[in-house]
Amino acid sequence: MQRSVFFISDSTGITAETIGNSILAQFEGVQFEKHRLPFIDDPQKAEAAATRIKTRYAQSGERPIVVNTMADRTLCDIVATSGALMLDVFAPFIGPLEDELATRHSGAVNRSHGLVDFEKYEARINATNYALSHDDGIDVDYAKADLILVGVSRSGKTPTCLYMALHYGVSAANYPLTDEDLEKLELPARLRPYKNRLFGLTIEPARLAQIREQRRPGSRYATLKQCQWELEQADRLLRQAGIPCLNTTHVSIEEIASKIFDQFGIERTMF
Amino acid sequence: MQRSVFFISDSTGITAETIGNSILAQFEGVQFEKHRLPFIDDPQKAEAAATRIKTRYAQSGERPIVVNTMADRTLCDIVATSGALMLDVFAPFIGPLEDELATRHSGAVNRSHGLVDFEKYEARINATNYALSHDDGIDVDYAKADLILVGVSRSGKTPTCLYMALHYGVSAANYPLTDEDLEKLELPARLRPYKNRLFGLTIEPARLAQIREQRRPGSRYATLKQCQWELEQADRLLRQAGIPCLNTTHVSIEEIASKIFDQFGIERTMF
């Protein structure tokens, strides 16, 4: 039996979804069926949401859970007529913060994911363009990189670079280790000046083979043997060069990025 | 005067940062100096965090604010010795959920951004690869796209596609409108079969000129006149073709993505 959960927001719903998922993850035995209802910003939309939740309640016989970041009390009250368990994300924190800051909160519609700070926005877009144009290890200007990810093909470098750029405005280049590098067990000459900005990504051979097989089925590139050889050599090379390294097999992109920032003392925040 | 805020977590800190920012955004008059302290998962790291917060307190004379998602009470107590205002993100919701679900929460370290569900992870990576290889409008297989963003060069298509892919596993292609398309005021033939998956992005001419000027300073491409012409024609073309459209000038990537999903009834969740 799955318990229905609705993430409801007057804006994107990202905050409701993020905190909601973190809390639900602490109830491991329960299966949740998750829905996102963003931009619920007038009574009509709130009525429609309530109807939908009520219908789900009737179908399943289990009380749905609403994780809610709507600021307007009237809209909250409308959604509450569905009979769901209402969890208001902001309510518990507003009081203590008003006391601490000796000011009232604005009660404005939640705009943290909607507000555009052009400077930060531009940093994110520029970093994304940088990641896109420094993704192949060929025509690259490593001097401008905040950091450079090194690893064999398909070890997770590209998505990690894109994530760090899109969210944190961090300009990350990546360098895919070539067979030549792996045979020589040497960092390529043009990476050496930037040794203190290098970070290695590694992965379990079986997982790498699986990922490569999807990409080039039946190729030598995707064989377990080839993957094992590449990863062993890469591991040796990175260890000899004293480059910090992370095994990405069981780690999400978000966590890889956080660990890399932690390693380099990059404390940039997301917003 | 800036008030110091520390986002503290035993994991990535993404949840603490996300909800913390949403709450702080409601106190518009106050300037915050934000720090992220992730992976605080043993007493030693908690002591170090406490010392850092205490130091900041002494320097600024203003009580720092801690937005905290650490699960371990002992660690929370250590950080609390700093004298900061402690806001525990999960505490207010655990009780009501335990009652509702008639089960105890695991108290496990917050792993929602660390857990890897291979199927979802693969969907995200595959969608990211799709976005990367369908970004130029040239060698493209639109049939597999969940949706296709259409707009003039630098209207925000690429970062939006990457964001939707990385976070939601949505395969989004993009098509940059060419001068030929804009002169003819016609959708290119190969987009027509997918008309119900098209979404237009537009932007204010002055902003577009500014972005393009950064990229190709002094070019005709970056003149306000050229930008105005392209955007007017694009607007006409998209309107005639009945394609939904969003002006991205004052809208974050997160909000653009949410609005597009909303338009297409895509209700995919992030985790």
Short mmCIF file of N, CA and C in Angstrom, two decimals, chain A residues 14-169:
data_model
loop_
_atom_site.label_atom_id
_atom_site.label_comp_id
_atom_site.label_asym_id
_atom_site.label_seq_id
_atom_site.Cartn_x
_atom_site.Cartn_y
_atom_site.Cartn_z
N ILE A 14 9.83 23.43 -5.34
CA ILE A 14 11.13 22.79 -5.12
C ILE A 14 11.44 22.66 -3.63
N THR A 15 11.15 23.70 -2.87
CA THR A 15 11.40 23.62 -1.42
C THR A 15 10.53 22.54 -0.79
N ALA A 16 9.24 22.53 -1.12
CA ALA A 16 8.34 21.53 -0.56
C ALA A 16 8.83 20.13 -0.90
N GLU A 17 9.26 19.95 -2.13
CA GLU A 17 9.70 18.63 -2.57
C GLU A 17 11.00 18.24 -1.88
N THR A 18 11.91 19.19 -1.76
CA THR A 18 13.21 18.87 -1.17
C THR A 18 13.08 18.47 0.28
N ILE A 19 12.39 19.30 1.06
CA ILE A 19 12.26 18.96 2.48
C ILE A 19 11.35 17.75 2.65
N GLY A 20 10.29 17.69 1.87
CA GLY A 20 9.37 16.55 1.96
C GLY A 20 10.10 15.23 1.73
N ASN A 21 10.90 15.18 0.71
CA ASN A 21 11.63 13.95 0.43
C ASN A 21 12.61 13.60 1.54
N SER A 22 13.25 14.61 2.10
CA SER A 22 14.20 14.35 3.18
C SER A 22 13.50 13.75 4.39
N ILE A 23 12.30 14.26 4.68
CA ILE A 23 11.57 13.74 5.84
C ILE A 23 11.03 12.34 5.56
N LEU A 24 10.45 12.17 4.37
CA LEU A 24 9.86 10.86 4.05
C LEU A 24 10.93 9.76 4.02
N ALA A 25 12.16 10.14 3.61
CA ALA A 25 13.25 9.16 3.55
C ALA A 25 13.55 8.57 4.92
N GLN A 26 13.08 9.24 5.98
CA GLN A 26 13.33 8.73 7.32
C GLN A 26 12.29 7.68 7.74
N PHE A 27 11.29 7.45 6.85
CA PHE A 27 10.31 6.40 7.12
C PHE A 27 10.49 5.30 6.07
N GLU A 28 11.54 4.52 6.29
CA GLU A 28 11.97 3.59 5.25
C GLU A 28 10.97 2.49 4.92
N GLY A 29 10.16 2.12 5.90
CA GLY A 29 9.25 1.01 5.66
C GLY A 29 8.03 1.38 4.81
N VAL A 30 7.82 2.65 4.60
CA VAL A 30 6.58 3.10 3.96
C VAL A 30 6.84 3.45 2.48
N GLN A 31 5.94 3.01 1.62
CA GLN A 31 6.02 3.39 0.21
C GLN A 31 5.19 4.65 -0.01
N PHE A 32 5.77 5.63 -0.69
CA PHE A 32 5.04 6.86 -0.95
C PHE A 32 4.81 7.06 -2.45
N GLU A 33 3.62 7.55 -2.75
CA GLU A 33 3.30 7.91 -4.15
C GLU A 33 3.29 9.43 -4.18
N LYS A 34 4.27 10.01 -4.88
CA LYS A 34 4.50 11.45 -4.74
C LYS A 34 3.95 12.27 -5.90
N HIS A 35 3.33 13.38 -5.57
CA HIS A 35 2.80 14.30 -6.59
C HIS A 35 3.29 15.71 -6.30
N ARG A 36 3.57 16.45 -7.36
CA ARG A 36 4.00 17.82 -7.19
C ARG A 36 2.93 18.74 -7.77
N LEU A 37 2.40 19.66 -6.98
CA LEU A 37 1.39 20.60 -7.46
C LEU A 37 1.93 22.03 -7.29
N PRO A 38 2.66 22.52 -8.27
CA PRO A 38 3.25 23.85 -8.14
C PRO A 38 2.28 24.94 -8.59
N PHE A 39 2.65 26.19 -8.31
CA PHE A 39 1.91 27.37 -8.78
C PHE A 39 0.45 27.38 -8.35
N ILE A 40 0.16 26.87 -7.16
CA ILE A 40 -1.20 26.95 -6.60
C ILE A 40 -1.30 28.31 -5.92
N ASP A 41 -1.74 29.31 -6.69
CA ASP A 41 -1.68 30.68 -6.17
C ASP A 41 -3.00 31.44 -6.23
N ASP A 42 -4.10 30.71 -6.46
CA ASP A 42 -5.40 31.36 -6.31
C ASP A 42 -6.42 30.34 -5.81
N PRO A 43 -7.55 30.84 -5.27
CA PRO A 43 -8.52 29.93 -4.65
C PRO A 43 -9.01 28.83 -5.60
N GLN A 44 -9.14 29.16 -6.88
CA GLN A 44 -9.62 28.18 -7.84
C GLN A 44 -8.66 26.99 -7.95
N LYS A 45 -7.35 27.31 -8.06
CA LYS A 45 -6.36 26.24 -8.14
C LYS A 45 -6.31 25.45 -6.85
N ALA A 46 -6.49 26.15 -5.73
CA ALA A 46 -6.47 25.46 -4.43
C ALA A 46 -7.65 24.51 -4.32
N GLU A 47 -8.83 24.94 -4.83
CA GLU A 47 -10.02 24.08 -4.84
C GLU A 47 -9.75 22.83 -5.68
N ALA A 48 -9.15 23.04 -6.85
CA ALA A 48 -8.86 21.92 -7.74
C ALA A 48 -7.89 20.94 -7.07
N ALA A 49 -6.90 21.49 -6.38
CA ALA A 49 -5.94 20.63 -5.67
C ALA A 49 -6.66 19.84 -4.59
N ALA A 50 -7.54 20.53 -3.82
CA ALA A 50 -8.27 19.86 -2.74
C ALA A 50 -9.12 18.71 -3.29
N THR A 51 -9.77 18.96 -4.42
CA THR A 51 -10.61 17.93 -5.03
C THR A 51 -9.76 16.71 -5.42
N ARG A 52 -8.62 17.00 -5.99
CA ARG A 52 -7.74 15.92 -6.41
C ARG A 52 -7.27 15.08 -5.22
N ILE A 53 -6.92 15.76 -4.14
CA ILE A 53 -6.44 15.06 -2.95
C ILE A 53 -7.56 14.24 -2.33
N LYS A 54 -8.76 14.84 -2.29
CA LYS A 54 -9.91 14.16 -1.72
C LYS A 54 -10.23 12.88 -2.52
N THR A 55 -10.14 13.00 -3.83
CA THR A 55 -10.40 11.85 -4.70
C THR A 55 -9.41 10.72 -4.41
N ARG A 56 -8.16 11.08 -4.28
CA ARG A 56 -7.12 10.09 -3.99
C ARG A 56 -7.39 9.43 -2.63
N TYR A 57 -7.83 10.25 -1.68
CA TYR A 57 -8.18 9.76 -0.34
C TYR A 57 -9.29 8.71 -0.44
N ALA A 58 -10.32 9.05 -1.21
CA ALA A 58 -11.45 8.14 -1.35
C ALA A 58 -11.02 6.84 -2.03
N GLN A 59 -10.18 6.96 -3.06
CA GLN A 59 -9.73 5.78 -3.80
C GLN A 59 -8.89 4.84 -2.94
N SER A 60 -7.98 5.44 -2.19
CA SER A 60 -6.99 4.62 -1.49
C SER A 60 -7.45 4.23 -0.09
N GLY A 61 -8.37 5.00 0.47
CA GLY A 61 -8.77 4.75 1.84
C GLY A 61 -7.72 5.20 2.86
N GLU A 62 -6.60 5.72 2.38
CA GLU A 62 -5.53 6.18 3.29
C GLU A 62 -5.45 7.70 3.22
N ARG A 63 -5.28 8.30 4.35
CA ARG A 63 -5.23 9.75 4.41
C ARG A 63 -3.97 10.28 3.71
N PRO A 64 -4.13 11.11 2.71
CA PRO A 64 -2.96 11.67 2.05
C PRO A 64 -2.21 12.66 2.95
N ILE A 65 -0.96 12.89 2.58
CA ILE A 65 -0.11 13.83 3.31
C ILE A 65 0.19 15.01 2.39
N VAL A 66 0.01 16.22 2.90
CA VAL A 66 0.34 17.41 2.11
C VAL A 66 1.55 18.11 2.73
N VAL A 67 2.59 18.29 1.93
CA VAL A 67 3.74 19.08 2.36
C VAL A 67 3.61 20.42 1.65
N ASN A 68 3.45 21.48 2.42
CA ASN A 68 2.91 22.72 1.90
C ASN A 68 3.82 23.91 2.14
N THR A 69 4.09 24.67 1.09
CA THR A 69 4.83 25.93 1.29
C THR A 69 4.04 27.16 0.83
N MET A 70 2.73 27.01 0.69
CA MET A 70 1.93 28.18 0.31
C MET A 70 1.92 29.19 1.46
N ALA A 71 2.08 30.45 1.14
CA ALA A 71 2.15 31.47 2.19
C ALA A 71 0.76 31.93 2.62
N ASP A 72 -0.19 31.91 1.70
CA ASP A 72 -1.52 32.47 1.94
C ASP A 72 -2.38 31.50 2.77
N ARG A 73 -2.79 31.95 3.96
CA ARG A 73 -3.58 31.08 4.85
C ARG A 73 -4.87 30.62 4.20
N THR A 74 -5.52 31.51 3.45
CA THR A 74 -6.80 31.15 2.81
C THR A 74 -6.61 29.94 1.90
N LEU A 75 -5.53 29.95 1.12
CA LEU A 75 -5.29 28.83 0.21
C LEU A 75 -5.00 27.55 0.99
N CYS A 76 -4.25 27.68 2.09
CA CYS A 76 -3.96 26.51 2.93
C CYS A 76 -5.27 25.92 3.46
N ASP A 77 -6.16 26.82 3.91
CA ASP A 77 -7.42 26.34 4.47
C ASP A 77 -8.25 25.60 3.42
N ILE A 78 -8.22 26.09 2.20
CA ILE A 78 -8.97 25.41 1.13
C ILE A 78 -8.41 24.01 0.91
N VAL A 79 -7.08 23.91 0.81
CA VAL A 79 -6.47 22.59 0.59
C VAL A 79 -6.76 21.66 1.77
N ALA A 80 -6.80 22.24 2.98
CA ALA A 80 -7.04 21.42 4.18
C ALA A 80 -8.42 20.78 4.19
N THR A 81 -9.37 21.36 3.43
CA THR A 81 -10.71 20.74 3.38
C THR A 81 -10.67 19.34 2.77
N SER A 82 -9.56 19.00 2.15
CA SER A 82 -9.42 17.65 1.57
C SER A 82 -9.33 16.58 2.65
N GLY A 83 -9.06 17.00 3.89
CA GLY A 83 -8.91 16.02 4.96
C GLY A 83 -7.52 15.46 5.09
N ALA A 84 -6.58 15.95 4.27
CA ALA A 84 -5.20 15.44 4.32
C ALA A 84 -4.49 15.89 5.59
N LEU A 85 -3.43 15.18 5.95
CA LEU A 85 -2.53 15.67 7.00
C LEU A 85 -1.73 16.82 6.42
N MET A 86 -1.91 18.01 6.99
CA MET A 86 -1.22 19.19 6.45
C MET A 86 0.09 19.44 7.20
N LEU A 87 1.20 19.42 6.49
CA LEU A 87 2.48 19.79 7.08
C LEU A 87 2.93 21.11 6.47
N ASP A 88 2.91 22.16 7.28
CA ASP A 88 3.30 23.48 6.79
C ASP A 88 4.80 23.66 7.00
N VAL A 89 5.54 23.76 5.92
CA VAL A 89 7.00 23.76 5.99
C VAL A 89 7.55 24.99 6.71
N PHE A 90 6.96 26.15 6.47
CA PHE A 90 7.56 27.38 7.01
C PHE A 90 7.11 27.72 8.43
N ALA A 91 5.86 27.37 8.75
CA ALA A 91 5.25 27.81 10.00
C ALA A 91 6.14 27.65 11.23
N PRO A 92 6.81 26.49 11.41
CA PRO A 92 7.55 26.33 12.66
C PRO A 92 8.75 27.27 12.81
N PHE A 93 9.20 27.87 11.71
CA PHE A 93 10.44 28.64 11.77
C PHE A 93 10.21 30.15 11.78
N ILE A 94 9.04 30.55 11.31
CA ILE A 94 8.78 31.98 11.18
C ILE A 94 8.78 32.68 12.54
N GLY A 95 8.09 32.08 13.51
CA GLY A 95 8.01 32.69 14.85
C GLY A 95 9.38 32.94 15.47
N PRO A 96 10.20 31.87 15.62
CA PRO A 96 11.53 32.05 16.21
C PRO A 96 12.38 33.06 15.44
N LEU A 97 12.25 33.10 14.12
CA LEU A 97 13.06 34.06 13.35
C LEU A 97 12.55 35.48 13.52
N GLU A 98 11.23 35.63 13.60
CA GLU A 98 10.69 36.99 13.84
C GLU A 98 11.19 37.52 15.17
N ASP A 99 11.20 36.66 16.18
CA ASP A 99 11.70 37.08 17.49
C ASP A 99 13.19 37.44 17.40
N GLU A 100 13.95 36.56 16.76
CA GLU A 100 15.40 36.73 16.71
C GLU A 100 15.78 37.99 15.93
N LEU A 101 15.10 38.20 14.80
CA LEU A 101 15.46 39.32 13.93
C LEU A 101 14.69 40.59 14.28
N ALA A 102 13.78 40.46 15.23
CA ALA A 102 12.96 41.60 15.66
C ALA A 102 12.31 42.30 14.48
N THR A 103 11.80 41.51 13.58
CA THR A 103 11.09 42.05 12.42
C THR A 103 10.05 41.03 11.99
N ARG A 104 9.04 41.50 11.28
CA ARG A 104 8.00 40.59 10.80
C ARG A 104 8.39 40.04 9.44
N HIS A 105 7.98 38.80 9.17
CA HIS A 105 8.26 38.26 7.83
C HIS A 105 7.28 38.87 6.84
N SER A 106 7.67 38.87 5.59
CA SER A 106 6.88 39.62 4.61
C SER A 106 5.59 38.91 4.23
N GLY A 107 5.53 37.61 4.49
CA GLY A 107 4.32 36.88 4.09
C GLY A 107 4.14 36.81 2.60
N ALA A 108 5.16 37.24 1.89
CA ALA A 108 5.09 37.23 0.43
C ALA A 108 5.08 35.79 -0.07
N VAL A 109 4.55 35.66 -1.24
CA VAL A 109 4.61 34.38 -1.92
C VAL A 109 6.08 33.94 -1.95
N ASN A 110 6.31 32.67 -1.70
CA ASN A 110 7.67 32.13 -1.67
C ASN A 110 8.34 32.27 -3.02
N ARG A 111 9.38 33.08 -3.06
CA ARG A 111 9.99 33.39 -4.35
C ARG A 111 11.45 32.94 -4.42
N SER A 112 11.90 32.13 -3.49
CA SER A 112 13.33 31.88 -3.45
C SER A 112 13.83 31.19 -4.72
N HIS A 113 12.96 30.41 -5.36
CA HIS A 113 13.38 29.79 -6.61
C HIS A 113 12.92 30.59 -7.82
N GLY A 114 12.26 31.69 -7.57
CA GLY A 114 11.75 32.45 -8.68
C GLY A 114 12.53 33.74 -8.89
N LEU A 115 13.05 34.26 -7.80
CA LEU A 115 13.81 35.50 -7.87
C LEU A 115 15.04 35.32 -8.73
N VAL A 116 15.32 36.32 -9.54
CA VAL A 116 16.53 36.23 -10.34
C VAL A 116 17.50 37.32 -9.92
N ASP A 117 18.63 36.90 -9.39
CA ASP A 117 19.73 37.80 -9.11
C ASP A 117 20.64 37.70 -10.34
N PHE A 118 20.63 38.76 -11.17
CA PHE A 118 21.29 38.64 -12.47
C PHE A 118 22.75 38.25 -12.38
N GLU A 119 23.41 38.75 -11.33
CA GLU A 119 24.83 38.46 -11.22
C GLU A 119 25.05 36.96 -11.00
N LYS A 120 24.29 36.42 -10.05
CA LYS A 120 24.42 34.99 -9.77
C LYS A 120 23.94 34.16 -10.96
N TYR A 121 22.86 34.65 -11.58
CA TYR A 121 22.32 33.94 -12.72
C TYR A 121 23.35 33.86 -13.84
N GLU A 122 23.99 34.99 -14.08
CA GLU A 122 25.00 35.04 -15.12
C GLU A 122 26.17 34.12 -14.79
N ALA A 123 26.55 34.09 -13.51
CA ALA A 123 27.63 33.20 -13.09
C ALA A 123 27.27 31.75 -13.40
N ARG A 124 26.01 31.40 -13.15
CA ARG A 124 25.58 30.02 -13.42
C ARG A 124 25.60 29.73 -14.91
N ILE A 125 25.09 30.67 -15.70
CA ILE A 125 25.02 30.45 -17.14
C ILE A 125 26.43 30.41 -17.73
N ASN A 126 27.28 31.34 -17.29
CA ASN A 126 28.65 31.34 -17.80
C ASN A 126 29.37 30.05 -17.44
N ALA A 127 29.19 29.60 -16.21
CA ALA A 127 29.84 28.36 -15.79
C ALA A 127 29.30 27.18 -16.60
N THR A 128 28.00 27.20 -16.90
CA THR A 128 27.42 26.12 -17.70
C THR A 128 28.02 26.13 -19.10
N ASN A 129 28.13 27.30 -19.68
CA ASN A 129 28.76 27.38 -21.00
C ASN A 129 30.21 26.91 -20.94
N TYR A 130 30.88 27.26 -19.86
CA TYR A 130 32.26 26.81 -19.70
C TYR A 130 32.32 25.28 -19.65
N ALA A 131 31.44 24.69 -18.83
CA ALA A 131 31.43 23.23 -18.71
C ALA A 131 31.14 22.58 -20.06
N LEU A 132 30.21 23.17 -20.79
CA LEU A 132 29.84 22.59 -22.10
C LEU A 132 31.01 22.65 -23.07
N SER A 133 31.75 23.74 -23.03
CA SER A 133 32.82 23.89 -24.02
C SER A 133 34.14 23.31 -23.52
N HIS A 134 34.18 22.78 -22.31
CA HIS A 134 35.41 22.16 -21.80
C HIS A 134 35.14 20.73 -21.40
N ASP A 135 34.34 20.08 -22.18
CA ASP A 135 33.86 18.77 -21.80
C ASP A 135 34.60 17.64 -22.50
N ASP A 136 35.32 17.94 -23.53
CA ASP A 136 35.92 16.85 -24.31
C ASP A 136 37.42 16.69 -24.09
N GLY A 137 38.02 17.57 -23.30
CA GLY A 137 39.45 17.46 -23.06
C GLY A 137 40.29 17.88 -24.25
N ILE A 138 39.67 18.42 -25.28
CA ILE A 138 40.44 18.75 -26.47
C ILE A 138 40.80 20.24 -26.50
N ASP A 139 39.85 21.07 -26.86
CA ASP A 139 40.16 22.49 -27.02
C ASP A 139 39.86 23.23 -25.72
N VAL A 140 40.80 23.21 -24.79
CA VAL A 140 40.45 23.62 -23.44
C VAL A 140 41.37 24.68 -22.86
N ASP A 141 40.76 25.56 -22.06
CA ASP A 141 41.50 26.58 -21.36
C ASP A 141 41.39 26.28 -19.87
N TYR A 142 42.28 25.44 -19.39
CA TYR A 142 42.17 25.00 -18.00
C TYR A 142 42.48 26.12 -17.01
N ALA A 143 43.15 27.15 -17.48
CA ALA A 143 43.55 28.22 -16.57
C ALA A 143 42.34 28.85 -15.88
N LYS A 144 41.21 28.89 -16.58
CA LYS A 144 40.03 29.55 -16.01
C LYS A 144 39.16 28.63 -15.16
N ALA A 145 39.54 27.36 -15.07
CA ALA A 145 38.71 26.41 -14.34
C ALA A 145 38.86 26.58 -12.84
N ASP A 146 37.73 26.57 -12.12
CA ASP A 146 37.78 26.52 -10.66
C ASP A 146 38.34 25.16 -10.23
N LEU A 147 37.97 24.14 -10.97
CA LEU A 147 38.49 22.81 -10.70
C LEU A 147 38.35 21.95 -11.96
N ILE A 148 39.10 20.85 -11.99
CA ILE A 148 39.12 19.99 -13.17
C ILE A 148 38.91 18.55 -12.72
N LEU A 149 37.86 17.92 -13.24
CA LEU A 149 37.60 16.53 -12.90
C LEU A 149 38.35 15.61 -13.87
N VAL A 150 39.00 14.60 -13.31
CA VAL A 150 39.80 13.67 -14.11
C VAL A 150 39.27 12.27 -13.89
N GLY A 151 39.15 11.49 -14.95
CA GLY A 151 38.71 10.10 -14.80
C GLY A 151 38.56 9.45 -16.15
N VAL A 152 38.31 8.14 -16.16
CA VAL A 152 38.10 7.45 -17.42
C VAL A 152 36.74 7.82 -17.99
N SER A 153 36.55 7.51 -19.24
CA SER A 153 35.29 7.80 -19.91
C SER A 153 34.10 7.19 -19.16
N ARG A 154 33.07 7.96 -18.92
CA ARG A 154 31.81 7.52 -18.27
C ARG A 154 31.94 7.28 -16.77
N SER A 155 32.86 8.00 -16.14
CA SER A 155 32.95 7.85 -14.69
C SER A 155 32.12 8.91 -13.96
N GLY A 156 31.39 9.73 -14.70
CA GLY A 156 30.48 10.69 -14.06
C GLY A 156 30.95 12.14 -14.13
N LYS A 157 31.98 12.41 -14.90
CA LYS A 157 32.55 13.76 -14.92
C LYS A 157 31.59 14.81 -15.47
N THR A 158 31.01 14.50 -16.63
CA THR A 158 30.18 15.51 -17.31
C THR A 158 28.96 15.94 -16.49
N PRO A 159 28.12 14.99 -16.04
CA PRO A 159 26.97 15.46 -15.26
C PRO A 159 27.38 16.22 -14.00
N THR A 160 28.47 15.80 -13.38
CA THR A 160 28.93 16.50 -12.17
C THR A 160 29.34 17.93 -12.50
N CYS A 161 30.10 18.09 -13.58
CA CYS A 161 30.50 19.45 -14.00
C CYS A 161 29.27 20.32 -14.27
N LEU A 162 28.31 19.76 -14.98
CA LEU A 162 27.11 20.53 -15.33
C LEU A 162 26.33 20.91 -14.08
N TYR A 163 26.22 19.97 -13.16
CA TYR A 163 25.50 20.25 -11.91
C TYR A 163 26.17 21.37 -11.14
N MET A 164 27.49 21.30 -11.00
CA MET A 164 28.21 22.32 -10.23
C MET A 164 28.08 23.69 -10.89
N ALA A 165 28.04 23.70 -12.21
CA ALA A 165 27.91 24.96 -12.95
C ALA A 165 26.50 25.52 -12.80
N LEU A 166 25.51 24.68 -13.08
CA LEU A 166 24.11 25.13 -13.09
C LEU A 166 23.68 25.63 -11.72
N HIS A 167 24.15 24.97 -10.67
CA HIS A 167 23.66 25.30 -9.34
C HIS A 167 24.53 26.24 -8.57
N TYR A 168 25.83 26.15 -8.79
CA TYR A 168 26.74 26.91 -7.93
C TYR A 168 27.58 27.91 -8.71
N GLY A 169 27.43 27.91 -10.03
CA GLY A 169 28.25 28.82 -10.82
C GLY A 169 29.73 28.50 -10.75
#
